[in-house]
Short mmCIF file of C-alpha atoms in Angstrom, two decimals:
data_model
loop_
_atom_site.label_atom_id
_atom_site.label_comp_id
_atom_site.label_asym_id
_atom_site.label_seq_id
_atom_site.Cartn_x
_atom_site.Cartn_y
_atom_site.Cartn_z
CA UNK M 1 -13.28 -0.12 -154.78
CA UNK M 2 -15.73 -0.84 -158.21
CA UNK M 3 -13.67 -1.29 -161.36
CA UNK M 4 -15.85 -0.42 -164.62
CA UNK M 5 -15.37 -3.20 -166.84
CA UNK M 6 -13.66 -2.07 -170.25
CA UNK M 7 -14.35 -5.42 -172.45
CA UNK M 8 -12.40 -3.58 -175.75
CA UNK M 9 -9.42 -3.09 -172.79
CA UNK M 10 -9.19 -6.38 -171.47
CA UNK M 11 -9.33 -7.99 -175.79
CA UNK M 12 -6.43 -6.11 -176.11
CA UNK M 13 -4.87 -8.16 -172.83
CA UNK M 14 -5.18 -10.95 -173.69
CA UNK M 15 -4.43 -10.75 -177.52
CA UNK M 16 -1.37 -9.05 -176.17
CA UNK M 17 -0.28 -11.55 -173.63
CA UNK M 18 -0.80 -14.33 -176.31
CA UNK M 19 1.48 -12.08 -179.18
CA UNK M 20 4.64 -12.91 -176.28
CA UNK M 21 3.78 -15.48 -175.89
CA UNK M 22 3.50 -16.55 -179.38
CA UNK M 23 7.37 -14.30 -179.84
CA UNK M 24 9.01 -16.12 -176.68
CA UNK M 25 8.46 -19.29 -178.39
CA UNK M 26 10.88 -18.67 -181.25
CA UNK M 27 13.23 -16.68 -178.94
CA UNK M 28 13.60 -19.82 -176.93
CA UNK M 29 14.01 -21.41 -180.02
CA UNK M 30 17.09 -19.72 -181.21
CA UNK M 31 18.58 -20.38 -177.07
CA UNK M 32 18.10 -24.26 -177.01
CA UNK M 33 19.63 -24.73 -180.82
CA UNK M 34 22.46 -21.84 -179.14
CA UNK M 35 23.35 -25.12 -176.84
CA UNK M 36 20.99 -24.69 -173.60
CA UNK M 37 19.30 -27.72 -172.75
CA UNK M 38 15.72 -27.58 -171.71
CA UNK M 39 16.15 -28.60 -168.47
CA UNK M 40 19.06 -24.96 -167.67
CA UNK M 41 16.98 -22.32 -169.63
CA UNK M 42 13.38 -23.82 -167.68
CA UNK M 43 15.35 -23.48 -164.34
CA UNK M 44 16.78 -19.53 -165.49
CA UNK M 45 12.75 -18.83 -166.91
CA UNK M 46 11.28 -19.72 -164.32
CA UNK M 47 14.20 -18.72 -161.42
CA UNK M 48 14.51 -15.27 -163.88
CA UNK M 49 10.32 -14.86 -163.09
CA UNK M 50 10.61 -15.49 -159.61
CA UNK M 51 12.83 -12.98 -158.73
CA UNK M 52 11.17 -10.35 -160.69
CA UNK M 53 7.36 -11.50 -158.87
CA UNK M 54 9.21 -12.10 -155.16
CA UNK M 55 10.84 -8.23 -155.88
CA UNK M 56 7.79 -6.42 -156.96
CA UNK M 57 5.32 -8.30 -154.07
CA UNK M 58 8.06 -7.18 -151.03
CA UNK M 59 8.14 -3.76 -152.76
CA UNK M 60 4.44 -3.20 -153.32
CA UNK M 61 2.53 -5.35 -151.53
CA UNK M 62 4.81 -7.29 -148.85
CA UNK M 63 1.72 -9.01 -147.17
CA UNK M 64 0.86 -10.64 -149.31
CA UNK M 65 3.62 -13.07 -149.37
CA UNK M 66 2.90 -15.02 -145.88
CA UNK M 67 2.74 -18.49 -146.63
CA UNK M 68 1.06 -20.99 -144.18
CA UNK M 69 2.84 -24.54 -143.37
CA UNK M 70 -0.70 -25.60 -144.74
CA UNK M 71 -0.41 -24.55 -148.12
CA UNK M 72 2.86 -25.93 -148.53
CA UNK M 73 2.28 -28.94 -150.40
CA UNK M 74 0.16 -28.00 -152.65
CA UNK M 75 2.15 -24.89 -153.91
CA UNK M 76 4.74 -28.27 -154.37
CA UNK M 77 2.69 -29.71 -156.60
CA UNK M 78 1.56 -26.72 -158.01
CA UNK M 79 5.03 -25.55 -159.08
CA UNK M 80 6.61 -29.08 -159.94
CA UNK M 81 4.20 -30.43 -161.91
CA UNK M 82 2.17 -27.54 -163.02
CA UNK M 83 5.65 -25.01 -163.97
CA UNK M 84 8.55 -26.98 -163.78
CA UNK M 85 7.23 -30.09 -166.26
CA UNK M 86 5.41 -27.96 -168.12
CA UNK M 87 8.13 -25.75 -168.74
CA UNK M 88 10.88 -28.60 -169.98
CA UNK M 89 7.80 -30.75 -171.33
CA UNK M 90 6.90 -27.87 -173.37
CA UNK M 91 10.73 -26.72 -173.98
CA UNK M 92 11.73 -30.39 -175.13
CA UNK M 93 8.81 -30.90 -177.46
CA UNK M 94 10.02 -27.06 -179.35
CA UNK M 95 13.48 -28.17 -179.58
CA UNK M 96 12.09 -31.00 -181.66
CA UNK M 97 9.13 -29.55 -183.16
CA UNK M 98 8.22 -25.95 -184.90
CA UNK M 99 6.93 -23.55 -182.87
CA UNK M 100 2.97 -23.74 -183.58
CA UNK M 101 2.71 -27.22 -183.61
CA UNK M 102 3.76 -28.31 -180.23
CA UNK M 103 1.29 -25.65 -179.12
CA UNK M 104 -1.77 -26.86 -180.86
CA UNK M 105 -0.67 -30.62 -178.81
CA UNK M 106 -0.46 -28.53 -175.53
CA UNK M 107 -3.03 -27.03 -175.82
CA UNK M 108 -5.64 -29.95 -175.55
CA UNK M 109 -5.09 -29.57 -171.96
CA UNK M 110 -8.93 -27.89 -171.70
CA UNK M 111 -10.03 -31.46 -172.90
CA UNK M 112 -8.07 -33.94 -170.29
CA UNK M 113 -9.36 -31.22 -167.70
CA UNK M 114 -12.89 -31.63 -168.97
CA UNK M 115 -12.56 -35.20 -168.89
CA UNK M 116 -10.97 -34.59 -165.29
CA UNK M 117 -14.01 -33.51 -164.01
CA UNK M 118 -16.44 -36.28 -164.94
CA UNK M 119 -15.00 -38.97 -164.79
CA UNK M 120 -13.19 -38.38 -161.36
CA UNK M 121 -15.11 -35.06 -160.09
CA UNK M 122 -18.40 -36.62 -161.49
CA UNK M 123 -18.90 -32.97 -162.71
CA UNK M 124 -21.58 -32.61 -165.56
CA UNK M 125 -20.37 -32.22 -168.92
CA UNK M 126 -22.63 -30.42 -171.01
CA UNK M 127 -22.35 -32.74 -174.55
CA UNK M 128 -20.21 -31.02 -176.43
CA UNK M 129 -17.52 -32.31 -174.71
CA UNK M 130 -17.68 -35.62 -176.65
CA UNK M 131 -17.38 -33.13 -180.39
CA UNK M 132 -14.94 -31.44 -178.66
CA UNK M 133 -12.76 -35.10 -178.35
CA UNK M 134 -13.03 -35.93 -181.78
CA UNK M 135 -12.49 -32.96 -183.34
CA UNK M 136 -9.24 -32.77 -181.13
CA UNK M 137 -8.26 -35.99 -182.16
CA UNK M 138 -9.27 -35.45 -185.38
CA UNK M 139 -7.08 -31.75 -186.08
CA UNK M 140 -4.26 -33.86 -184.41
CA UNK M 141 -3.29 -36.55 -186.73
CA UNK M 142 -3.78 -33.61 -189.61
CA UNK M 143 -1.58 -32.00 -187.82
CA UNK M 144 1.16 -35.31 -187.58
CA UNK M 145 0.04 -36.23 -190.71
CA UNK M 146 0.08 -39.93 -189.10
CA UNK M 147 -0.67 -41.00 -193.12
CA UNK M 148 3.01 -40.48 -193.86
CA UNK M 149 4.75 -43.60 -192.76
CA UNK M 150 3.43 -43.60 -189.00
CA UNK M 151 3.79 -39.15 -188.91
CA UNK M 152 5.88 -36.84 -190.27
CA UNK M 153 7.27 -35.85 -186.59
CA UNK M 154 9.75 -36.11 -184.17
CA UNK M 155 7.57 -38.91 -182.19
CA UNK M 156 9.85 -37.94 -178.86
CA UNK M 157 8.55 -34.25 -179.47
CA UNK M 158 4.45 -34.85 -179.94
CA UNK M 159 5.31 -37.16 -176.65
CA UNK M 160 6.79 -34.19 -174.74
CA UNK M 161 3.81 -32.41 -175.77
CA UNK M 162 0.93 -33.99 -175.12
CA UNK M 163 2.85 -34.59 -171.75
CA UNK M 164 3.10 -31.02 -171.28
CA UNK M 165 -0.76 -30.98 -171.89
CA UNK M 166 -1.20 -33.02 -168.86
CA UNK M 167 1.61 -31.25 -166.82
CA UNK M 168 -0.81 -27.08 -167.67
CA UNK M 169 -4.33 -29.56 -167.14
CA UNK M 170 -2.55 -30.12 -163.63
CA UNK M 171 -1.84 -26.60 -162.92
CA UNK M 172 -5.17 -25.30 -163.81
CA UNK M 173 -5.84 -28.25 -161.93
CA UNK M 174 -4.58 -27.52 -159.02
CA UNK M 175 -5.01 -24.09 -159.14
CA UNK M 176 -8.65 -23.82 -158.92
CA UNK M 177 -7.71 -25.03 -155.82
CA UNK M 178 -5.00 -22.88 -154.55
CA UNK M 179 -7.08 -19.66 -155.45
CA UNK M 180 -9.06 -20.61 -152.51
CA UNK M 181 -7.39 -19.07 -149.83
CA UNK M 182 -4.48 -16.88 -152.37
CA UNK M 183 -4.69 -13.99 -154.65
CA UNK M 184 -3.83 -15.08 -158.37
CA UNK M 185 -0.36 -13.14 -158.26
CA UNK M 186 0.86 -14.73 -155.43
CA UNK M 187 0.01 -18.45 -155.81
CA UNK M 188 2.18 -18.04 -159.37
CA UNK M 189 4.77 -15.76 -158.14
CA UNK M 190 5.27 -18.80 -155.07
CA UNK M 191 4.65 -20.83 -157.95
CA UNK M 192 7.52 -20.60 -159.49
CA UNK M 193 9.70 -20.65 -156.33
CA UNK M 194 8.54 -23.84 -156.21
CA UNK M 195 9.65 -24.79 -159.35
CA UNK M 196 12.87 -22.19 -158.98
CA UNK M 197 13.78 -24.70 -155.96
CA UNK M 198 13.27 -27.98 -157.77
CA UNK M 199 15.02 -26.94 -160.73
CA UNK M 200 18.24 -26.16 -157.86
CA UNK M 201 18.51 -29.05 -157.02
CA UNK M 202 17.41 -31.18 -160.13
CA UNK M 203 19.90 -29.46 -162.23
CA UNK M 204 22.67 -27.66 -159.13
CA UNK M 205 23.68 -24.08 -160.43
CA UNK M 206 27.21 -24.82 -159.42
CA UNK M 207 27.41 -27.21 -163.11
CA UNK M 208 26.56 -24.35 -165.10
CA UNK M 209 28.82 -22.71 -166.55
CA UNK M 210 27.01 -18.62 -166.91
CA UNK M 211 29.87 -17.77 -169.07
CA UNK M 212 27.70 -19.26 -172.14
CA UNK M 213 25.54 -16.67 -171.62
CA UNK M 214 27.73 -13.79 -172.64
CA UNK M 215 28.57 -15.41 -175.89
CA UNK M 216 27.09 -13.77 -179.21
CA UNK M 217 24.63 -16.34 -180.68
CA UNK M 218 22.69 -16.07 -184.01
CA UNK M 219 19.26 -14.70 -183.96
CA UNK M 220 18.02 -14.89 -187.60
CA UNK M 221 18.07 -11.97 -188.81
CA UNK M 222 20.42 -11.27 -191.48
CA UNK M 223 23.77 -11.76 -190.03
CA UNK M 224 22.77 -10.21 -186.45
CA UNK M 225 24.04 -11.92 -183.60
CA UNK M 226 22.88 -11.15 -179.72
CA UNK M 227 24.27 -12.21 -176.42
CA UNK M 228 23.35 -15.24 -175.38
CA UNK M 229 21.95 -13.92 -171.83
CA UNK M 230 20.06 -10.93 -173.84
CA UNK M 231 17.51 -13.73 -174.68
CA UNK M 232 17.10 -15.76 -171.43
CA UNK M 233 16.13 -11.62 -169.86
CA UNK M 234 13.79 -11.59 -172.81
CA UNK M 235 12.15 -15.02 -171.40
CA UNK M 236 12.29 -14.30 -168.00
CA UNK M 237 10.72 -10.86 -169.10
CA UNK M 238 8.83 -10.81 -171.37
CA UNK M 239 8.27 -14.73 -172.41
CA UNK M 240 6.44 -15.15 -168.15
CA UNK M 241 6.54 -12.06 -166.05
CA UNK M 242 5.19 -9.48 -168.67
CA UNK M 243 2.25 -11.73 -170.86
CA UNK M 244 1.82 -12.58 -167.31
CA UNK M 245 0.42 -9.59 -165.62
CA UNK M 246 -1.22 -8.47 -168.67
CA UNK M 247 -3.91 -11.91 -168.44
CA UNK M 248 -4.18 -10.94 -165.11
CA UNK M 249 -5.24 -7.16 -165.94
CA UNK M 250 -7.58 -8.44 -168.51
CA UNK M 251 -9.54 -10.36 -166.22
CA UNK M 252 -11.45 -7.05 -164.70
CA UNK M 253 -12.60 -6.86 -168.06
CA UNK M 254 -13.38 -10.71 -169.24
CA UNK M 255 -15.10 -13.63 -168.02
CA UNK M 256 -11.97 -16.55 -167.52
CA UNK M 257 -14.11 -18.70 -170.20
CA UNK M 258 -14.18 -15.73 -172.79
CA UNK M 259 -10.39 -14.77 -171.45
CA UNK M 260 -10.06 -18.20 -172.06
CA UNK M 261 -10.94 -18.76 -176.04
CA UNK M 262 -9.13 -15.55 -176.73
CA UNK M 263 -6.32 -16.57 -175.59
CA UNK M 264 -6.37 -19.48 -178.28
CA UNK M 265 -5.09 -17.75 -180.81
CA UNK M 266 -1.50 -18.14 -179.21
CA UNK M 267 -1.11 -21.42 -181.62
CA UNK M 268 -2.03 -18.51 -184.75
CA UNK M 269 0.50 -16.42 -183.52
CA UNK M 270 3.74 -18.17 -182.52
CA UNK M 271 2.96 -20.09 -186.77
CA UNK M 272 3.07 -17.08 -187.94
CA UNK M 273 6.53 -15.18 -185.83
CA UNK M 274 8.06 -18.70 -186.40
CA UNK M 275 7.46 -18.42 -190.39
CA UNK M 276 8.87 -14.63 -190.34
CA UNK M 277 11.79 -14.92 -188.10
CA UNK M 278 13.11 -18.91 -188.68
CA UNK M 279 10.86 -19.66 -191.87
CA UNK M 280 9.67 -22.50 -189.74
CA UNK M 281 7.05 -23.43 -192.28
CA UNK M 282 3.57 -25.32 -191.50
CA UNK M 283 1.79 -27.83 -194.53
CA UNK M 284 -1.82 -27.69 -196.08
CA UNK M 285 -2.56 -30.65 -193.84
CA UNK M 286 -0.97 -29.23 -190.69
CA UNK M 287 -2.39 -25.57 -190.76
CA UNK M 288 -6.13 -27.13 -191.62
CA UNK M 289 -5.64 -29.57 -188.63
CA UNK M 290 -4.77 -27.13 -186.34
CA UNK M 291 -7.21 -25.48 -187.04
CA UNK M 292 -9.81 -28.25 -186.17
CA UNK M 293 -7.61 -28.92 -183.09
CA UNK M 294 -8.13 -25.14 -181.86
CA UNK M 295 -12.53 -25.28 -182.28
CA UNK M 296 -12.33 -28.92 -181.06
CA UNK M 297 -10.43 -26.02 -177.86
CA UNK M 298 -13.04 -23.16 -177.73
CA UNK M 299 -15.65 -26.34 -177.34
CA UNK M 300 -13.59 -28.26 -174.75
CA UNK M 301 -13.67 -25.05 -172.56
CA UNK M 302 -17.39 -24.06 -172.20
CA UNK M 303 -17.79 -28.03 -171.25
CA UNK M 304 -18.06 -27.78 -167.83
CA UNK M 305 -21.06 -26.47 -166.16
CA UNK M 306 -22.27 -23.01 -165.81
CA UNK M 307 -20.83 -23.59 -162.08
CA UNK M 308 -17.80 -24.61 -162.86
CA UNK M 309 -16.91 -21.85 -165.36
CA UNK M 310 -17.83 -19.70 -163.33
CA UNK M 311 -14.61 -21.82 -161.15
CA UNK M 312 -12.50 -21.89 -164.67
CA UNK M 313 -9.29 -20.38 -165.18
CA UNK M 314 -9.27 -19.13 -168.26
CA UNK M 315 -6.59 -21.32 -170.60
CA UNK M 316 -3.85 -19.79 -171.39
CA UNK M 317 -1.58 -22.53 -172.69
CA UNK M 318 3.13 -22.52 -173.11
CA UNK M 319 2.66 -20.48 -169.14
CA UNK M 320 1.65 -20.31 -165.93
CA UNK M 321 -0.81 -17.31 -166.44
CA UNK M 322 -3.21 -16.06 -164.46
CA UNK M 323 -5.64 -17.88 -161.74
CA UNK M 324 -8.94 -16.67 -160.75
CA UNK M 325 -7.77 -17.36 -162.89
#
């Protein structure tokens, strides 16, 4: 059944997805500050998202949940490295860096992807890749303000954010293979399931005191406090599942590369939300550096050849999102 593309609707879906991911960064920061360690918050998010997606598919399209044995290695790498470690390292990063800065570092994933397909896959790339690399590195120097005694940012936070970028690049590269035989929705569903199983072993549930979820924690809005379970519920549903569905819904209306470029507004949204909500203030140099990095990312996303562009997923940063992206 054919569907008429409506670009305006695709832009709206992509921007709404980026906005929800951006808000999720601040909500996650509040949960981390409330005492939930990154490992546990990642486990809660992956498990919650997996249960919601499994439930939705079981009700509306049970046949799509079938998994073949030959798919298991790919799903394991996809879920553990691409989902579990990307989210864990992102949480470590935002626990030590402003949310917007952490996202700027993580969103360098397209640069790593372009370098990988050129060096390893021997795919043709456009010459703009080198300008993208130069802009991204220059922008990161400004963001980190390296002239201030070696840098104004926490070293572990920067390393975690760059590690998240490498894991996110893995997510999309492995995802390109995965979408050959499986649709984006079920692929992402099983990636969350694999991530949830990984954390069930790495951070066993019997070591978690679920009672802490009932504690009221400050949410940086006057004297307002909210139960921790409400923040975690937001992170699972409105910080993972909802933006995933929105970004998936944009794909019939926008080319993948266009959707990926629009999604680069997320660090801008995240910085504004963090500034308004928890008063995370960026310096002028960091704002300028972030804009330079985003320009480099935009070029990197269009650096692959035309044939590769048709298969490349939109690079939505903070959380695993659509693959067809």
